[in-house]
Amino acid sequence: MAVIALLVAFYLPRRGIRSAGSAAEKHQNREAIELCHMTRMLMEAGLSPERSLKLVSHQARDLMPLLIHRVDRSNRVMESGADRTAAFEELGRNRNLTVLRSYVALMKQSGTLGSKVAGGLDQIVEEAQHQERSKLKEETNKIGARMTIIMMLFMLPSLFMLIGGPAV
């Protein structure tokens, strides 16, 4: 019993931390879509990438509660005198955040080449929304299989008792 208790005490916290981390990454990925929208809007208004990130950091705290910490950290890196690419690398450090990683690559490329950002940000948003739709479709398809198993386990025995009870 002690070995089983130790295994459970080891496994459950790890599982909880991993699930909380993956849920936070999914949430930050969704928040990165809003970051793309806001950056596009601010840059079309004529602001620089540094100024737009600083403005996002001050104004979008309620909209992006988890991602705003990364934005603040990259703003601090920029304020400390580091290069813009280093600050954007700090922003896109996590490789599991695909939208944020694409955003960082586009912003570094625009800083290096001086290209326009609006079209690229729109494309990133469209790709992210397509990925979200496909994930929702996958989860919806999985629910049907799970419901079949649940119905077989819980409904069939009661149905057999209801039909077979009087016959017996």
Short mmCIF file of C-alpha atoms in Angstrom, two decimals, residues 14 18 38 53 57 65 69 75 93 102 109 113-114 129 134 144 157 162:
data_model
loop_
_atom_site.label_atom_id
_atom_site.label_comp_id
_atom_site.label_asym_id
_atom_site.label_seq_id
_atom_site.Cartn_x
_atom_site.Cartn_y
_atom_site.Cartn_z
CA ARG A 14 3.23 15.65 -12.20
CA ARG A 18 1.64 19.06 -17.01
CA MET A 38 -3.52 44.71 -31.84
CA LEU A 53 4.47 46.47 -27.86
CA SER A 57 1.69 46.04 -22.52
CA PRO A 65 -3.63 38.07 -18.78
CA HIS A 69 4.03 38.77 -18.74
CA ASN A 75 9.75 45.34 -23.23
CA ARG A 93 11.16 31.59 -26.34
CA SER A 102 5.29 33.01 -36.12
CA GLN A 109 12.00 39.81 -40.43
CA LEU A 113 14.23 43.72 -44.13
CA GLY A 114 11.87 46.61 -43.48
CA GLN A 129 -8.01 30.27 -36.56
CA SER A 134 -9.44 21.75 -36.87
CA GLY A 144 -18.80 10.50 -30.28
CA PRO A 157 -27.00 -3.23 -18.56
CA LEU A 162 -35.54 -3.73 -18.12
#
